[in-house]
Amino acid sequence: MKFLSLHCDFLKFRPLKKALRKPEELTEKRKKETVVKNPLVILTAVEKQDESHPNLIEKFVKEIKDIAKQVSAENIVLYPYAHLSPSLSNPDFAQKTLEQTHKELKKEKFNVSQAPFGYYKEFELKCKGHPLSELSREITHEGGVKNTTKEINTKQLLREISKSKLDARELKDNDHRILGKQMDLFSFSETAPGMVFWHNNGLIIKNKLIEFWRQEHKKASYQEISTPQILDKKLWQISGHWDKYKENIFLTEYEKRIFAVKPMNCPGGMLVYRNSPKSYKDLPLRMGELGIVHRQELSGVLAGLFRVIQFTQDDAHIFCTEKQLEEEIIKIIDLIDKFYKKFKLQFDHVELSTRPKKRIGSEKLWDKSERILEKILKKKKMKFKINKGDGVFYGPKIDFHVKDSLKRTWQLATIQLDFLMPERFELEYTDEKNKRKPPIMLHRVIYGSLERFIGILLEHFKGHLPTWLAPIQCRVINFTDKNNKSCEKFHKELNELGFRVDLDLSSEPIGGKIKQAEIEKIPYIIVIGNKEEESGNLAVRNNGKVTQIKKEEFIEEIKKEVRGMS
C-alpha cells in the first residue's frame, strides 16, 4: 500500500462521473460537494500485494494515528488515489479496505470522511506549510513501513508522468499524429492531458499561420487584442456561459473569489470595448484575438490535435450598427474564402444554424437575426442548408464546412450574429442624433482551433506542406566527406537569405539520408557531389523527382515560391 498524507487548511471534493462499472452507491448528500476544514487527507492506493497482507488495516490505522498525532489533526479524510501505484488491487478489496479503515478510525474518536470510491472526482485543497504537511508512506507486504517521500516525489512520479506513448497500430500512415512524430512537430504528456507540447518544427508552422493571419487582418483593418486567461466567475454569469458550460470550465480560487480559466474569448473582448466611450464614428470596430482557451473534455475523447483541452482560437468580434451589418458579414465571408483558397481547401457546404432549445432573447429578435443571415447568403448566391436548432444560445450562425484531399468534411469557420450580449454587458455607442444605442456584435473564427487546423492541414497535404509553411524548407546533403565544404558554404548562403535550411553531413549512406529527409517531408533535398561541384549545378529532389539546376536559378525559384506563398 502506498499513501500520501497532506495536512490541509481545507479540502473540497465532488464526484463527477463513474470510473468503474460498479462504483459504490452514493447517498444524495455524498453526490454533492463535500468540504472538510483542517483535515489530514490520506491519498491511498491499495495494491495487488496487499490482498495477502495478514494485518494491513491494523498497520494502516497505526500509521494514520501516528501522523495525526504529530500534526494534531482530528479530522481524517480517506481519499482513494490510484495514481500512486501502477499495481492496484481488485477494486472490491480496495473499497472494503478503506471502509474498514474508516470504521477503525472512528473507534479511535477521529472525525472521518471518505471520498467516493470508483468515481472521477474534482478536488481542491490548500496544504499547510509546516514540515510535516506532506508525508508519504509505503506499507510493505511483510508489514514493515517504509518512508518513501523521496521515491514517490521523484522516481515514482516520473514513471507515472512518462506513460504517454503513441499507439500507432490502428492509425493510418497519413494520420497527423504519425506525421507529427516523423516531422518532430509536437508531443503530448500525461502531465497536461489534451494539451500540446509544440516542438521547434511544429511551432514554426503555428507561427507562420499566425503571421499570415495577422497580415490579412491588418489589411482588413482589424485591431489585435489580448485578454487574460483567468477571469472572475461573475463575468461568465453575465455572459450566460456559466449556466450553459459550467461543467466544461476549469475553476480556480484566489482570495475567496472563484475564477474561471476562459473557455472562450468573447467576454474579454466586450470588456475591452467598455473601456472607453464609443460613437458611431468608431464603428465598425473589428477586434481580433488569438486567445488561448481551455475546455474540460473526458480523456477518452481526446484525439491528437483534433480534440484537445487547451487550444488557440482565432476569434474576432466586430461591433457595428444595423446599417453596417450586411457589409460586415459579406467582408467576413470574403476573408474566409481567401484563407481557404490559400490552403487549397474547398467548401463542401454551408449551413445556417438556427435557434437552439436553450437560448436567451425574444422570438421576435431570433426571427430578425435568422432572416438577416438568410438574406445575406442568398445575396451572395451561396448554396446552404438549414441546420435546425444548432445555433448558439445568443444567436444564429453561418457554419462553413470544407472538404480535404481525403474527401472528409470539417466544420471550421463560423459567423455568429449577436444582438443580446452587447445589451447584457451594457455596451453602447452614441449615434448621429447623440442617442445612446447598443452595437450589434458579430463573433467569428476562420481557422477555428489553430491546433485542429494544423492537424487537418497535415493530413490534407499528407505532410507535404507548401514550402512557405514547411518547418524545414531545404536540406543540403553531401555525397561524400569530400563535398562537405561546398555543402557548408551553400547552407550558409541559403540561411543568410532567410530560408529554413539544415545540413546533413553524417556518415550514413546517401540513400538513407535522402529517405530520412523524405520521411520528414522536406520540400527540397539538395545533394552536392563531385559532379555538382564541377558544374556549379545542384541536384535537387522535389516530390520524388531529381533535376539538375543552376544554383542561382534554384534560389530565384524558391524565393518566388515563398514570396508568393504558393
PDB file of N, CA and C in Angstrom, residues 387-437:
ATOM      1  N   ASN A 387     -29.593  24.125 -40.635  1.00  0.00           N
ATOM      2  CA  ASN A 387     -29.221  23.210 -39.553  1.00  0.00           C
ATOM      3  C   ASN A 387     -30.045  23.601 -38.331  1.00  0.00           C
ATOM      4  N   LYS A 388     -31.235  23.030 -38.261  1.00  0.00           N
ATOM      5  CA  LYS A 388     -32.230  23.462 -37.283  1.00  0.00           C
ATOM      6  C   LYS A 388     -31.769  23.190 -35.850  1.00  0.00           C
ATOM      7  N   GLY A 389     -31.854  24.231 -35.014  1.00  0.00           N
ATOM      8  CA  GLY A 389     -31.605  24.076 -33.579  1.00  0.00           C
ATOM      9  C   GLY A 389     -30.154  24.050 -33.165  1.00  0.00           C
ATOM     10  N   ASP A 390     -29.221  24.331 -34.100  1.00  0.00           N
ATOM     11  CA  ASP A 390     -27.801  24.214 -33.769  1.00  0.00           C
ATOM     12  C   ASP A 390     -27.107  25.568 -33.602  1.00  0.00           C
ATOM     13  N   GLY A 391     -27.885  26.653 -33.501  1.00  0.00           N
ATOM     14  CA  GLY A 391     -27.279  27.958 -33.235  1.00  0.00           C
ATOM     15  C   GLY A 391     -26.742  28.023 -31.812  1.00  0.00           C
ATOM     16  N   VAL A 392     -26.000  29.078 -31.504  1.00  0.00           N
ATOM     17  CA  VAL A 392     -25.523  29.269 -30.132  1.00  0.00           C
ATOM     18  C   VAL A 392     -26.627  29.924 -29.310  1.00  0.00           C
ATOM     19  N   PHE A 393     -26.515  29.898 -28.006  1.00  0.00           N
ATOM     20  CA  PHE A 393     -27.629  30.326 -27.157  1.00  0.00           C
ATOM     21  C   PHE A 393     -27.968  31.814 -27.294  1.00  0.00           C
ATOM     22  N   TYR A 394     -27.044  32.606 -27.885  1.00  0.00           N
ATOM     23  CA  TYR A 394     -27.308  34.037 -28.020  1.00  0.00           C
ATOM     24  C   TYR A 394     -27.599  34.457 -29.454  1.00  0.00           C
ATOM     25  N   GLY A 395     -27.543  33.528 -30.427  1.00  0.00           N
ATOM     26  CA  GLY A 395     -27.833  33.941 -31.793  1.00  0.00           C
ATOM     27  C   GLY A 395     -27.614  32.857 -32.827  1.00  0.00           C
ATOM     28  N   PRO A 396     -28.165  33.043 -34.047  1.00  0.00           N
ATOM     29  CA  PRO A 396     -27.944  32.097 -35.148  1.00  0.00           C
ATOM     30  C   PRO A 396     -26.550  32.264 -35.736  1.00  0.00           C
ATOM     31  N   LYS A 397     -26.135  31.316 -36.569  1.00  0.00           N
ATOM     32  CA  LYS A 397     -24.785  31.386 -37.121  1.00  0.00           C
ATOM     33  C   LYS A 397     -24.727  30.759 -38.512  1.00  0.00           C
ATOM     34  N   ILE A 398     -23.674  31.134 -39.239  1.00  0.00           N
ATOM     35  CA  ILE A 398     -23.348  30.514 -40.526  1.00  0.00           C
ATOM     36  C   ILE A 398     -22.103  29.661 -40.304  1.00  0.00           C
ATOM     37  N   ASP A 399     -22.196  28.369 -40.625  1.00  0.00           N
ATOM     38  CA  ASP A 399     -21.067  27.454 -40.471  1.00  0.00           C
ATOM     39  C   ASP A 399     -20.553  27.034 -41.839  1.00  0.00           C
ATOM     40  N   PHE A 400     -19.226  27.056 -41.999  1.00  0.00           N
ATOM     41  CA  PHE A 400     -18.584  26.699 -43.270  1.00  0.00           C
ATOM     42  C   PHE A 400     -17.927  25.326 -43.129  1.00  0.00           C
ATOM     43  N   HIS A 401     -18.349  24.395 -43.966  1.00  0.00           N
ATOM     44  CA  HIS A 401     -17.794  23.039 -43.956  1.00  0.00           C
ATOM     45  C   HIS A 401     -16.871  22.892 -45.165  1.00  0.00           C
ATOM     46  N   VAL A 402     -15.641  22.459 -44.920  1.00  0.00           N
ATOM     47  CA  VAL A 402     -14.675  22.313 -46.013  1.00  0.00           C
ATOM     48  C   VAL A 402     -14.350  20.839 -46.232  1.00  0.00           C
ATOM     49  N   LYS A 403     -13.882  20.539 -47.438  1.00  0.00           N
ATOM     50  CA  LYS A 403     -13.526  19.162 -47.791  1.00  0.00           C
ATOM     51  C   LYS A 403     -12.023  19.099 -48.042  1.00  0.00           C
ATOM     52  N   ASP A 404     -11.367  18.086 -47.433  1.00  0.00           N
ATOM     53  CA  ASP A 404      -9.918  17.941 -47.624  1.00  0.00           C
ATOM     54  C   ASP A 404      -9.613  16.942 -48.730  1.00  0.00           C
ATOM     55  N   SER A 405      -8.321  16.673 -48.938  1.00  0.00           N
ATOM     56  CA  SER A 405      -7.900  15.779 -50.028  1.00  0.00           C
ATOM     57  C   SER A 405      -8.321  14.338 -49.789  1.00  0.00           C
ATOM     58  N   LEU A 406      -8.702  14.008 -48.552  1.00  0.00           N
ATOM     59  CA  LEU A 406      -9.155  12.657 -48.217  1.00  0.00           C
ATOM     60  C   LEU A 406     -10.678  12.547 -48.282  1.00  0.00           C
ATOM     61  N   LYS A 407     -11.325  13.601 -48.843  1.00  0.00           N
ATOM     62  CA  LYS A 407     -12.780  13.653 -49.028  1.00  0.00           C
ATOM     63  C   LYS A 407     -13.548  13.727 -47.704  1.00  0.00           C
ATOM     64  N   ARG A 408     -12.874  14.145 -46.640  1.00  0.00           N
ATOM     65  CA  ARG A 408     -13.557  14.328 -45.364  1.00  0.00           C
ATOM     66  C   ARG A 408     -14.032  15.775 -45.258  1.00  0.00           C
ATOM     67  N   THR A 409     -15.135  15.984 -44.569  1.00  0.00           N
ATOM     68  CA  THR A 409     -15.617  17.348 -44.366  1.00  0.00           C
ATOM     69  C   THR A 409     -15.379  17.770 -42.917  1.00  0.00           C
ATOM     70  N   TRP A 410     -15.074  19.058 -42.764  1.00  0.00           N
ATOM     71  CA  TRP A 410     -14.798  19.629 -41.451  1.00  0.00           C
ATOM     72  C   TRP A 410     -15.538  20.945 -41.306  1.00  0.00           C
ATOM     73  N   GLN A 411     -16.175  21.144 -40.153  1.00  0.00           N
ATOM     74  CA  GLN A 411     -16.765  22.457 -39.873  1.00  0.00           C
ATOM     75  C   GLN A 411     -15.699  23.286 -39.171  1.00  0.00           C
ATOM     76  N   LEU A 412     -15.280  24.374 -39.832  1.00  0.00           N
ATOM     77  CA  LEU A 412     -14.173  25.169 -39.310  1.00  0.00           C
ATOM     78  C   LEU A 412     -14.608  26.615 -39.047  1.00  0.00           C
ATOM     79  N   ALA A 413     -14.708  27.400 -40.091  1.00  0.00           N
ATOM     80  CA  ALA A 413     -15.048  28.819 -39.908  1.00  0.00           C
ATOM     81  C   ALA A 413     -16.519  28.971 -39.530  1.00  0.00           C
ATOM     82  N   THR A 414     -16.821  30.028 -38.786  1.00  0.00           N
ATOM     83  CA  THR A 414     -18.199  30.307 -38.401  1.00  0.00           C
ATOM     84  C   THR A 414     -18.399  31.810 -38.201  1.00  0.00           C
ATOM     85  N   ILE A 415     -19.614  32.271 -38.438  1.00  0.00           N
ATOM     86  CA  ILE A 415     -20.015  33.662 -38.185  1.00  0.00           C
ATOM     87  C   ILE A 415     -21.269  33.618 -37.321  1.00  0.00           C
ATOM     88  N   GLN A 416     -21.250  34.286 -36.179  1.00  0.00           N
ATOM     89  CA  GLN A 416     -22.390  34.278 -35.263  1.00  0.00           C
ATOM     90  C   GLN A 416     -22.927  35.706 -35.100  1.00  0.00           C
ATOM     91  N   LEU A 417     -24.228  35.847 -35.227  1.00  0.00           N
ATOM     92  CA  LEU A 417     -24.882  37.155 -35.117  1.00  0.00           C
ATOM     93  C   LEU A 417     -25.467  37.309 -33.715  1.00  0.00           C
ATOM     94  N   ASP A 418     -25.131  38.405 -33.051  1.00  0.00           N
ATOM     95  CA  ASP A 418     -25.460  38.543 -31.626  1.00  0.00           C
ATOM     96  C   ASP A 418     -26.011  39.948 -31.325  1.00  0.00           C
ATOM     97  N   PHE A 419     -27.323  40.011 -31.064  1.00  0.00           N
ATOM     98  CA  PHE A 419     -27.940  41.258 -30.603  1.00  0.00           C
ATOM     99  C   PHE A 419     -27.946  41.353 -29.077  1.00  0.00           C
ATOM    100  N   LEU A 420     -27.700  40.214 -28.387  1.00  0.00           N
ATOM    101  CA  LEU A 420     -28.006  40.113 -26.960  1.00  0.00           C
ATOM    102  C   LEU A 420     -26.851  40.408 -26.020  1.00  0.00           C
ATOM    103  N   MET A 421     -25.656  39.896 -26.347  1.00  0.00           N
ATOM    104  CA  MET A 421     -24.511  40.109 -25.452  1.00  0.00           C
ATOM    105  C   MET A 421     -24.205  41.591 -25.221  1.00  0.00           C
ATOM    106  N   PRO A 422     -24.216  42.426 -26.268  1.00  0.00           N
ATOM    107  CA  PRO A 422     -23.950  43.855 -26.024  1.00  0.00           C
ATOM    108  C   PRO A 422     -24.911  44.467 -25.004  1.00  0.00           C
ATOM    109  N   GLU A 423     -26.167  44.034 -25.021  1.00  0.00           N
ATOM    110  CA  GLU A 423     -27.126  44.549 -24.042  1.00  0.00           C
ATOM    111  C   GLU A 423     -26.804  44.054 -22.640  1.00  0.00           C
ATOM    112  N   ARG A 424     -26.444  42.779 -22.524  1.00  0.00           N
ATOM    113  CA  ARG A 424     -26.101  42.209 -21.215  1.00  0.00           C
ATOM    114  C   ARG A 424     -24.905  42.923 -20.590  1.00  0.00           C
ATOM    115  N   PHE A 425     -23.960  43.293 -21.434  1.00  0.00           N
ATOM    116  CA  PHE A 425     -22.759  43.969 -20.937  1.00  0.00           C
ATOM    117  C   PHE A 425     -22.888  45.497 -20.984  1.00  0.00           C
ATOM    118  N   GLU A 426     -24.085  45.959 -21.329  1.00  0.00           N
ATOM    119  CA  GLU A 426     -24.378  47.403 -21.391  1.00  0.00           C
ATOM    120  C   GLU A 426     -23.371  48.144 -22.276  1.00  0.00           C
ATOM    121  N   LEU A 427     -23.086  47.537 -23.441  1.00  0.00           N
ATOM    122  CA  LEU A 427     -22.213  48.188 -24.423  1.00  0.00           C
ATOM    123  C   LEU A 427     -23.040  49.240 -25.169  1.00  0.00           C
ATOM    124  N   GLU A 428     -22.427  50.372 -25.426  1.00  0.00           N
ATOM    125  CA  GLU A 428     -23.150  51.477 -26.053  1.00  0.00           C
ATOM    126  C   GLU A 428     -22.273  52.237 -27.042  1.00  0.00           C
ATOM    127  N   TYR A 429     -22.939  52.948 -27.943  1.00  0.00           N
ATOM    128  CA  TYR A 429     -22.274  53.958 -28.758  1.00  0.00           C
ATOM    129  C   TYR A 429     -23.250  55.110 -28.925  1.00  0.00           C
ATOM    130  N   THR A 430     -22.742  56.277 -29.227  1.00  0.00           N
ATOM    131  CA  THR A 430     -23.585  57.457 -29.440  1.00  0.00           C
ATOM    132  C   THR A 430     -23.816  57.626 -30.937  1.00  0.00           C
ATOM    133  N   ASP A 431     -25.085  57.652 -31.358  1.00  0.00           N
ATOM    134  CA  ASP A 431     -25.376  57.747 -32.791  1.00  0.00           C
ATOM    135  C   ASP A 431     -25.329  59.196 -33.282  1.00  0.00           C
ATOM    136  N   GLU A 432     -25.708  59.413 -34.544  1.00  0.00           N
ATOM    137  CA  GLU A 432     -25.627  60.740 -35.170  1.00  0.00           C
ATOM    138  C   GLU A 432     -26.511  61.764 -34.466  1.00  0.00           C
ATOM    139  N   LYS A 433     -27.573  61.297 -33.803  1.00  0.00           N
ATOM    140  CA  LYS A 433     -28.500  62.204 -33.093  1.00  0.00           C
ATOM    141  C   LYS A 433     -28.163  62.305 -31.609  1.00  0.00           C
ATOM    142  N   ASN A 434     -26.965  61.828 -31.262  1.00  0.00           N
ATOM    143  CA  ASN A 434     -26.481  61.902 -29.887  1.00  0.00           C
ATOM    144  C   ASN A 434     -27.279  61.017 -28.916  1.00  0.00           C
ATOM    145  N   LYS A 435     -27.912  59.973 -29.478  1.00  0.00           N
ATOM    146  CA  LYS A 435     -28.618  58.996 -28.643  1.00  0.00           C
ATOM    147  C   LYS A 435     -27.719  57.790 -28.401  1.00  0.00           C
ATOM    148  N   ARG A 436     -27.868  57.186 -27.214  1.00  0.00           N
ATOM    149  CA  ARG A 436     -27.039  56.028 -26.863  1.00  0.00           C
ATOM    150  C   ARG A 436     -27.756  54.748 -27.282  1.00  0.00           C
ATOM    151  N   LYS A 437     -27.021  53.913 -28.014  1.00  0.00           N
ATOM    152  CA  LYS A 437     -27.583  52.655 -28.527  1.00  0.00           C
ATOM    153  C   LYS A 437     -26.601  51.511 -28.301  1.00  0.00           C
TER     154      LYS A 437
END
